[in-house]
Amino acid sequence: MQGVISSRRGAALYLMVWLFLGAALGGVTVAVEDAAWPNALIFAIPVTLVYAASAGFSAYYLCRAYPLAERGAANVLLALGAAAIVSTLLWSVVVRGWNEACRLLDAPWAGIEFTPQMAILISGLGVLLYGLLAAINYLVTEFERARGAEHRELQSRLMAQDAELRMLRTQIDPHFLFNSLNSISALTSQNPKGAREMTLQLAGFFRQSLSMEAHKKVALEQEMALIRHFLAIEKVRFGERLSLLEEMEDGAGFCLVPPMIIQPLVENAVKHGIAQLPEGGWIKVAARRAGTLLHISVDNAVDEDTPSGAAKDGNGIGLENVRQRLACAYGHEAGIHWARTGAVFSVAITMPAETKEG
């Protein structure tokens, strides 16, 4: 019963049902005993509410003591049958006592003639209502158990998803660090000052990326600040050969994205695009919000003479990592596509447009 009336809405509904049953018993009393409506209702409604409370609690605790999954059907039926009989006998005593108390008032609106037919009706109704209460409690118990199992399964999925996201994010830093250390190693003999500056920039980059690590999602403008910091590192090596173009439409910068979701794409653009061009090239990052969707694109110049498959293979690790992270974070609501057209390699990301306010 506690499961049924655990909320105000459930308790109100439970009371309304039993008031209706009390009124129905009053109507039957009018038909069986030829009693007046006031007498029948004063007789029927109070005793029905008493049975609602006593039998309801009895059925609730009995169903908890005899769960269907752990007790045999014979044991459950025997226990329920015995409890129904005892509850009905006690209710019959209460019904007779209440009727006698009403008749002692010697008022025309109080009390009825309690005949054997009425006694049989009360007994049969008591057993039937107890069985219905037991069935409702078993249904509520099974529903709560199924909902609890579903909740635990959802929690397990979320924990597994979080673990996978953390694993995928940890792949980013070592991959980027490996490439950066190679660049520093190359600069050490040719440009020691540049290598020292790049080392300091690298330390600052990781300091900033660690501050974002504690958040599952960050604003796109924070992600772009990290991109600018990353390209400042690369500019030590490339100088004027590397340029960044930004096209951020109003409102897009406030949208939330997984941390370092664009950085691998920009890193790929540098390593497999700009680095392969003697004269250098450009990287363009654009973002726009279209209703409930956020569209992000990363385009970069590539060597037009390089076979298209080579660019795709070289970008495979970063692109696959981003694809998996989007799938973990958004499921089928997000996607990533890439293609090469002439001397331009393009990556397009679509994801739900979420904001801190939303």
XYZ file of N, CA and C in Angstrom, residues 177-355:
537
model
N 51.322 15.471 -27.910
C 52.634 15.643 -27.296
C 53.732 15.013 -28.137
N 53.443 13.839 -28.710
C 54.416 13.166 -29.571
C 54.780 14.045 -30.758
N 53.755 14.619 -31.406
C 54.021 15.482 -32.564
C 54.783 16.744 -32.157
N 54.416 17.331 -31.006
C 55.077 18.558 -30.564
C 56.531 18.308 -30.205
N 56.813 17.197 -29.531
C 58.201 16.891 -29.172
C 59.051 16.661 -30.410
N 58.463 16.065 -31.432
C 59.188 15.903 -32.695
C 59.546 17.265 -33.293
N 58.572 18.198 -33.188
C 58.831 19.535 -33.729
C 59.913 20.239 -32.935
N 59.872 20.123 -31.605
C 60.900 20.741 -30.764
C 62.268 20.144 -31.059
N 62.283 18.810 -31.259
C 63.544 18.143 -31.577
C 64.121 18.663 -32.892
N 63.243 18.896 -33.867
C 63.710 19.405 -35.158
C 64.219 20.839 -35.048
N 63.629 21.631 -34.134
C 64.036 23.025 -33.996
C 65.293 23.187 -33.153
N 65.615 22.189 -32.340
C 66.714 22.328 -31.393
C 68.023 22.689 -32.081
N 68.323 22.014 -33.182
C 69.588 22.262 -33.879
C 69.499 23.468 -34.813
N 68.311 23.738 -35.362
C 68.178 24.814 -36.335
C 67.836 26.157 -35.684
N 66.996 26.132 -34.660
C 66.509 27.363 -34.035
C 66.322 27.126 -32.536
N 67.420 27.141 -31.754
C 67.321 26.880 -30.316
C 66.367 27.832 -29.598
N 66.378 29.102 -29.988
C 65.469 30.055 -29.363
C 64.015 29.688 -29.634
N 63.758 29.289 -30.875
C 62.403 28.877 -31.229
C 61.982 27.615 -30.487
N 62.937 26.686 -30.298
C 62.630 25.459 -29.560
C 62.284 25.781 -28.117
N 63.012 26.751 -27.509
C 62.728 27.133 -26.121
C 61.359 27.804 -26.035
N 61.063 28.677 -26.975
C 59.768 29.351 -26.988
C 58.632 28.351 -27.180
N 58.868 27.365 -28.052
C 57.842 26.361 -28.302
C 57.618 25.494 -27.066
N 58.692 25.219 -26.312
C 58.556 24.441 -25.079
C 57.701 25.181 -24.067
N 57.923 26.501 -23.944
C 57.129 27.298 -23.017
C 55.661 27.360 -23.461
N 55.454 27.531 -24.772
C 54.090 27.548 -25.298
C 53.392 26.194 -25.063
N 54.160 25.113 -25.203
C 53.599 23.782 -24.991
C 53.166 23.599 -23.539
N 53.984 24.074 -22.609
C 53.624 23.996 -21.187
C 52.344 24.781 -20.918
N 52.230 25.974 -21.516
C 51.017 26.770 -21.339
C 49.800 26.096 -21.932
N 49.999 25.436 -23.088
C 48.875 24.746 -23.730
C 48.338 23.647 -22.830
N 49.234 22.822 -22.274
C 48.780 21.727 -21.427
C 48.184 22.245 -20.121
N 48.666 23.382 -19.634
C 48.063 23.968 -18.437
C 46.617 24.351 -18.726
N 46.373 24.925 -19.884
C 45.021 25.325 -20.249
C 44.135 24.113 -20.520
N 44.682 23.100 -21.177
C 43.890 21.905 -21.474
C 43.523 21.150 -20.199
N 44.411 21.171 -19.195
C 44.101 20.510 -17.930
C 42.968 21.217 -17.196
N 42.872 22.524 -17.332
C 41.781 23.261 -16.691
C 40.429 22.898 -17.304
N 40.451 22.432 -18.567
C 39.222 22.021 -19.236
C 38.892 20.563 -18.978
N 39.844 19.816 -18.446
C 39.685 18.375 -18.290
C 38.562 18.012 -17.330
N 38.324 18.888 -16.326
C 37.322 18.574 -15.311
C 35.895 18.726 -15.833
N 35.730 19.316 -17.012
C 34.397 19.568 -17.556
C 34.089 18.582 -18.678
N 32.854 18.072 -18.657
C 32.436 17.189 -19.737
C 32.219 17.975 -21.028
N 31.793 19.230 -20.876
C 31.584 20.074 -22.048
C 32.015 21.491 -21.702
N 32.519 22.193 -22.708
C 32.947 23.578 -22.541
C 32.344 24.407 -23.655
N 32.321 25.721 -23.452
C 31.818 26.604 -24.495
C 32.739 26.563 -25.708
N 32.153 26.712 -26.876
C 32.933 26.666 -28.113
C 33.998 27.753 -28.137
N 33.690 28.902 -27.539
C 34.685 29.976 -27.524
C 35.912 29.587 -26.684
N 35.721 28.749 -25.636
C 36.864 28.247 -24.875
C 37.687 27.274 -25.723
N 36.999 26.447 -26.481
C 37.692 25.517 -27.367
C 38.502 26.290 -28.408
N 37.936 27.389 -28.922
C 38.654 28.189 -29.921
C 39.858 28.877 -29.299
N 39.763 29.265 -28.017
C 40.924 29.859 -27.343
C 42.055 28.843 -27.268
N 41.698 27.583 -27.036
C 42.712 26.524 -26.998
C 43.318 26.308 -28.387
N 42.493 26.410 -29.424
C 42.982 26.265 -30.799
C 44.001 27.362 -31.113
N 43.690 28.590 -30.708
C 44.623 29.694 -30.968
C 45.939 29.472 -30.239
N 45.850 28.927 -29.017
C 47.059 28.641 -28.267
C 47.879 27.556 -28.971
N 47.184 26.549 -29.471
C 47.866 25.469 -30.192
C 48.577 26.007 -31.442
N 47.888 26.859 -32.192
C 48.487 27.392 -33.416
C 49.628 28.361 -33.107
N 49.577 28.979 -31.928
C 50.717 29.825 -31.533
C 51.962 28.979 -31.357
N 51.780 27.742 -30.882
C 52.909 26.811 -30.777
C 53.440 26.467 -32.165
N 52.523 26.159 -33.052
C 52.938 25.759 -34.395
C 53.547 26.920 -35.180
N 53.120 28.144 -34.871
C 53.666 29.296 -35.589
C 55.156 29.511 -35.295
N 55.604 28.980 -34.143
C 57.033 29.060 -33.856
C 57.808 28.331 -34.942
N 57.241 27.271 -35.436
C 57.918 26.467 -36.461
C 57.606 26.961 -37.872
N 56.337 27.347 -38.108
C 55.936 27.685 -39.481
C 55.991 29.185 -39.773
N 55.899 30.009 -38.747
C 55.924 31.452 -38.984
C 54.738 31.900 -39.807
N 55.003 32.750 -40.804
C 53.945 33.307 -41.639
C 53.363 32.281 -42.611
N 53.958 31.107 -42.663
C 53.419 30.073 -43.567
C 52.102 29.496 -43.045
N 51.755 29.799 -41.818
C 50.534 29.253 -41.208
C 49.606 30.398 -40.831
N 48.357 30.346 -41.308
C 47.375 31.376 -40.958
C 46.045 30.722 -40.586
N 45.338 31.362 -39.661
C 44.040 30.854 -39.185
C 42.945 31.832 -39.566
N 41.888 31.313 -40.159
C 40.691 32.087 -40.476
C 39.550 31.580 -39.608
N 38.821 32.505 -38.993
C 37.696 32.140 -38.130
C 36.408 32.777 -38.640
N 35.347 31.973 -38.652
C 34.013 32.476 -39.002
C 33.032 31.938 -37.956
N 32.853 32.720 -36.898
C 31.968 32.326 -35.805
C 30.714 33.190 -35.856
N 29.597 32.589 -36.187
C 28.350 33.342 -36.218
C 27.874 33.638 -34.793
N 27.038 34.672 -34.661
C 26.527 35.058 -33.348
C 25.777 33.899 -32.698
N 26.083 33.655 -31.431
C 25.407 32.596 -30.692
C 26.122 31.271 -30.719
N 26.981 31.055 -31.710
C 27.661 29.763 -31.812
C 28.703 29.595 -30.715
N 29.358 30.685 -30.319
C 30.425 30.591 -29.329
C 29.950 30.174 -27.959
N 28.660 30.363 -27.669
C 28.130 29.989 -26.361
C 27.694 28.524 -26.310
N 27.641 27.857 -27.438
C 27.234 26.450 -27.462
C 28.309 25.571 -26.818
N 27.859 24.508 -26.187
C 28.764 23.603 -25.491
C 29.221 22.479 -26.411
N 30.505 22.148 -26.297
C 31.092 21.063 -27.089
C 31.989 20.236 -26.170
N 32.256 18.973 -26.506
C 33.225 18.198 -25.722
C 34.601 18.842 -25.792
N 35.341 18.891 -24.690
C 36.667 19.529 -24.701
C 37.599 18.877 -25.715
N 38.378 19.710 -26.399
C 39.382 19.265 -27.371
C 38.765 18.387 -28.465
N 37.589 18.770 -28.919
C 36.947 18.037 -30.010
C 37.394 18.580 -31.366
N 37.819 19.864 -31.405
C 38.266 20.465 -32.662
C 39.776 20.415 -32.782
N 40.482 20.425 -31.651
C 41.937 20.471 -31.678
C 42.571 19.356 -32.517
N 42.115 18.081 -32.411
C 42.717 17.042 -33.260
C 42.546 17.315 -34.749
N 41.416 17.957 -35.112
C 41.181 18.264 -36.521
C 42.141 19.347 -37.003
N 42.359 20.365 -36.167
C 43.305 21.424 -36.529
C 44.727 20.866 -36.565
N 45.036 19.980 -35.626
C 46.367 19.369 -35.616
C 46.600 18.559 -36.888
N 45.580 17.822 -37.317
C 45.689 17.075 -38.580
C 45.901 18.025 -39.760
N 45.170 19.158 -39.704
C 45.298 20.121 -40.804
C 46.720 20.654 -40.901
N 47.353 20.851 -39.729
C 48.738 21.333 -39.737
C 49.684 20.248 -40.230
N 49.555 19.066 -39.645
C 50.520 17.989 -39.919
C 50.400 17.447 -41.337
N 49.165 17.227 -41.796
C 48.978 16.563 -43.091
C 48.588 17.527 -44.213
N 48.442 18.808 -43.858
C 48.106 19.784 -44.881
C 49.167 20.852 -45.002
N 49.261 21.728 -44.021
C 50.167 22.873 -44.109
C 51.627 22.429 -44.177
N 51.989 21.422 -43.389
C 53.389 20.979 -43.350
C 53.858 20.411 -44.684
N 52.914 19.984 -45.514
C 53.283 19.401 -46.801
C 53.377 20.445 -47.912
N 53.071 21.702 -47.595
C 53.099 22.767 -48.589
C 54.316 23.657 -48.361
N 55.232 23.736 -49.311
C 56.441 24.563 -49.130
C 56.102 26.023 -48.826
N 55.056 26.525 -49.446
C 54.698 27.924 -49.232
C 53.735 28.112 -48.053
N 53.378 27.012 -47.386
C 52.437 27.085 -46.278
C 50.999 27.156 -46.761
N 50.098 27.464 -45.845
C 48.692 27.524 -46.236
C 47.820 28.016 -45.085
N 46.543 27.833 -45.231
C 45.568 28.381 -44.294
C 44.721 27.258 -43.679
N 44.197 27.579 -42.513
C 43.223 26.716 -41.837
C 42.023 27.586 -41.500
N 40.835 27.106 -41.843
C 39.613 27.869 -41.598
C 38.703 27.068 -40.662
N 38.313 27.692 -39.556
C 37.367 27.087 -38.612
C 36.108 27.936 -38.610
N 34.978 27.338 -38.925
C 33.706 28.054 -38.984
C 32.685 27.342 -38.108
N 31.776 28.119 -37.536
C 30.722 27.548 -36.699
C 29.468 28.392 -36.844
N 28.346 27.712 -36.906
C 27.068 28.409 -36.967
C 26.005 27.567 -36.280
N 25.063 28.244 -35.699
C 23.947 27.563 -35.041
C 22.710 27.656 -35.911
N 22.096 26.500 -36.164
C 20.878 26.449 -36.962
C 19.796 25.758 -36.138
N 19.034 26.550 -35.415
C 17.990 25.980 -34.566
C 18.580 25.170 -33.424
N 18.281 23.882 -33.423
C 18.757 22.999 -32.347
C 20.072 22.316 -32.693
N 20.672 22.686 -33.821
C 21.911 22.040 -34.257
C 23.055 23.044 -34.329
N 24.251 22.542 -34.044
C 25.476 23.327 -34.165
C 26.323 22.704 -35.269
N 26.705 23.517 -36.248
C 27.514 23.051 -37.369
C 28.915 23.649 -37.254
N 29.912 22.788 -37.246
C 31.313 23.213 -37.162
C 32.055 22.624 -38.349
N 32.872 23.428 -38.993
C 33.664 22.937 -40.121
C 35.113 23.361 -39.949
N 36.010 22.470 -40.335
C 37.445 22.749 -40.334
C 37.960 22.443 -41.730
N 38.383 23.461 -42.448
C 38.923 23.319 -43.796
C 40.398 23.716 -43.787
N 41.159 23.072 -44.638
C 42.578 23.468 -44.744
C 43.092 23.195 -46.149
N 44.112 23.943 -46.495
C 44.752 23.756 -47.791
C 45.618 22.501 -47.758
N 45.614 21.764 -48.872
C 46.455 20.569 -48.999
C 47.164 20.625 -50.349
N 48.172 19.797 -50.491
C 48.899 19.702 -51.756
C 47.983 19.063 -52.786
N 47.713 19.802 -53.843
C 46.774 19.309 -54.850
C 47.308 18.071 -55.560
N 48.621 17.899 -55.564
C 49.211 16.752 -56.249
C 49.251 15.500 -55.370
N 48.955 15.657 -54.089
C 48.951 14.500 -53.190
C 47.699 13.677 -53.438
N 47.813 12.350 -53.591
C 46.617 11.517 -53.764
C 45.647 11.694 -52.603
N 44.338 11.684 -52.914
C 43.328 11.933 -51.878
C 43.357 10.881 -50.786
N 43.683 9.653 -51.118
C 43.737 8.596 -50.116
C 44.808 8.840 -49.086
N 45.895 9.490 -49.467
C 46.972 9.738 -48.526
C 46.543 10.695 -47.440
N 45.827 11.721 -47.834
C 45.347 12.678 -46.825
C 44.394 12.017 -45.868
N 43.531 11.175 -46.393
C 42.547 10.503 -45.546
C 43.224 9.555 -44.575
N 44.203 8.785 -45.066
C 44.896 7.841 -44.196
C 45.653 8.564 -43.108
N 46.304 9.680 -43.467
C 47.077 10.401 -42.470
C 46.211 10.995 -41.380
N 44.976 11.363 -41.698
C 44.075 11.962 -40.721
C 43.274 10.924 -39.952
N 43.507 9.638 -40.196
C 42.628 8.595 -39.667
C 42.502 8.566 -38.166
N 43.614 8.686 -37.421
C 43.576 8.569 -35.964
C 42.738 9.681 -35.348
N 43.023 10.931 -35.723
C 42.285 12.054 -35.159
C 40.816 12.025 -35.528
N 40.506 11.752 -36.792
C 39.112 11.720 -37.235
C 38.334 10.609 -36.541
N 38.930 9.448 -36.413
C 38.240 8.336 -35.763
C 38.014 8.619 -34.288
N 38.988 9.248 -33.652
C 38.827 9.609 -32.245
C 37.665 10.584 -32.055
N 37.602 11.598 -32.909
C 36.513 12.568 -32.828
C 35.178 11.894 -33.094
N 35.143 10.997 -34.080
C 33.888 10.288 -34.398
C 33.396 9.484 -33.198
N 34.301 8.761 -32.541
C 33.911 7.943 -31.393
C 33.463 8.809 -30.222
N 34.135 9.918 -29.985
C 33.748 10.790 -28.882
C 32.372 11.411 -29.127
N 32.091 11.792 -30.354
C 30.768 12.329 -30.675
C 29.694 11.262 -30.490
N 29.997 10.023 -30.900
C 29.036 8.940 -30.745
C 28.751 8.661 -29.278
N 29.789 8.708 -28.445
C 29.600 8.469 -27.008
C 28.813 9.591 -26.353
N 29.073 10.817 -26.759
C 28.444 11.969 -26.108
C 27.022 12.221 -26.593
N 26.748 11.963 -27.887
C 25.457 12.338 -28.453
C 24.721 11.203 -29.162
N 25.351 10.054 -29.315
C 24.695 8.967 -30.043
C 24.500 9.325 -31.502
N 23.287 9.060 -32.006
C 22.995 9.329 -33.423
C 22.645 10.794 -33.682
N 22.640 11.615 -32.641
C 22.302 13.023 -32.834
C 23.464 13.830 -33.378
N 24.656 13.246 -33.387
C 25.830 13.965 -33.893
C 26.507 13.133 -34.977
N 27.287 13.804 -35.801
C 27.990 13.097 -36.869
C 29.158 13.906 -37.381
N 30.060 13.228 -38.053
C 31.226 13.881 -38.643
C 31.433 13.334 -40.047
N 31.737 14.214 -40.972
C 31.977 13.828 -42.368
C 33.198 14.598 -42.872
N 33.978 13.948 -43.707
C 35.141 14.620 -44.277
C 35.273 14.263 -45.750
N 35.877 15.170 -46.485
C 36.042 14.963 -47.926
C 37.126 15.913 -48.433
N 37.701 15.551 -49.555
C 38.693 16.410 -50.202
C 38.169 16.857 -51.546
N 38.270 18.160 -51.788
C 37.860 18.729 -53.061
C 39.015 19.557 -53.604
N 39.696 19.017 -54.579
C 40.836 19.726 -55.147
C 41.938 19.914 -54.128
N 42.272 21.177 -53.824
C 43.353 21.500 -52.893
C 42.832 21.831 -51.497
N 41.621 21.403 -51.187
C 41.013 21.693 -49.884
C 40.523 20.396 -49.253
N 40.904 20.191 -47.986
C 40.393 19.060 -47.211
C 39.416 19.624 -46.188
N 38.187 19.079 -46.144
C 37.125 19.633 -45.303
C 36.600 18.583 -44.340
N 36.356 19.020 -43.110
C 35.725 18.177 -42.083
C 34.524 18.946 -41.545
N 33.367 18.290 -41.499
C 32.142 18.927 -41.026
C 31.575 18.122 -39.851
N 31.270 18.828 -38.776
C 30.694 18.213 -37.573
C 29.303 18.808 -37.349
N 28.368 17.932 -37.041
C 27.019 18.367 -36.650
C 26.698 17.753 -35.300
N 26.218 18.583 -34.355
C 25.885 18.111 -33.023
C 24.760 18.959 -32.455
N 24.094 18.483 -31.399
C 23.036 19.305 -30.787
C 23.598 20.614 -30.240
N 22.842 21.681 -30.420
C 23.249 22.998 -29.914
C 22.798 23.134 -28.477
N 23.723 22.931 -27.534
C 23.429 23.049 -26.106
C 24.128 24.275 -25.551
N 23.487 24.933 -24.593
C 24.080 26.093 -23.946
C 23.996 25.924 -22.440
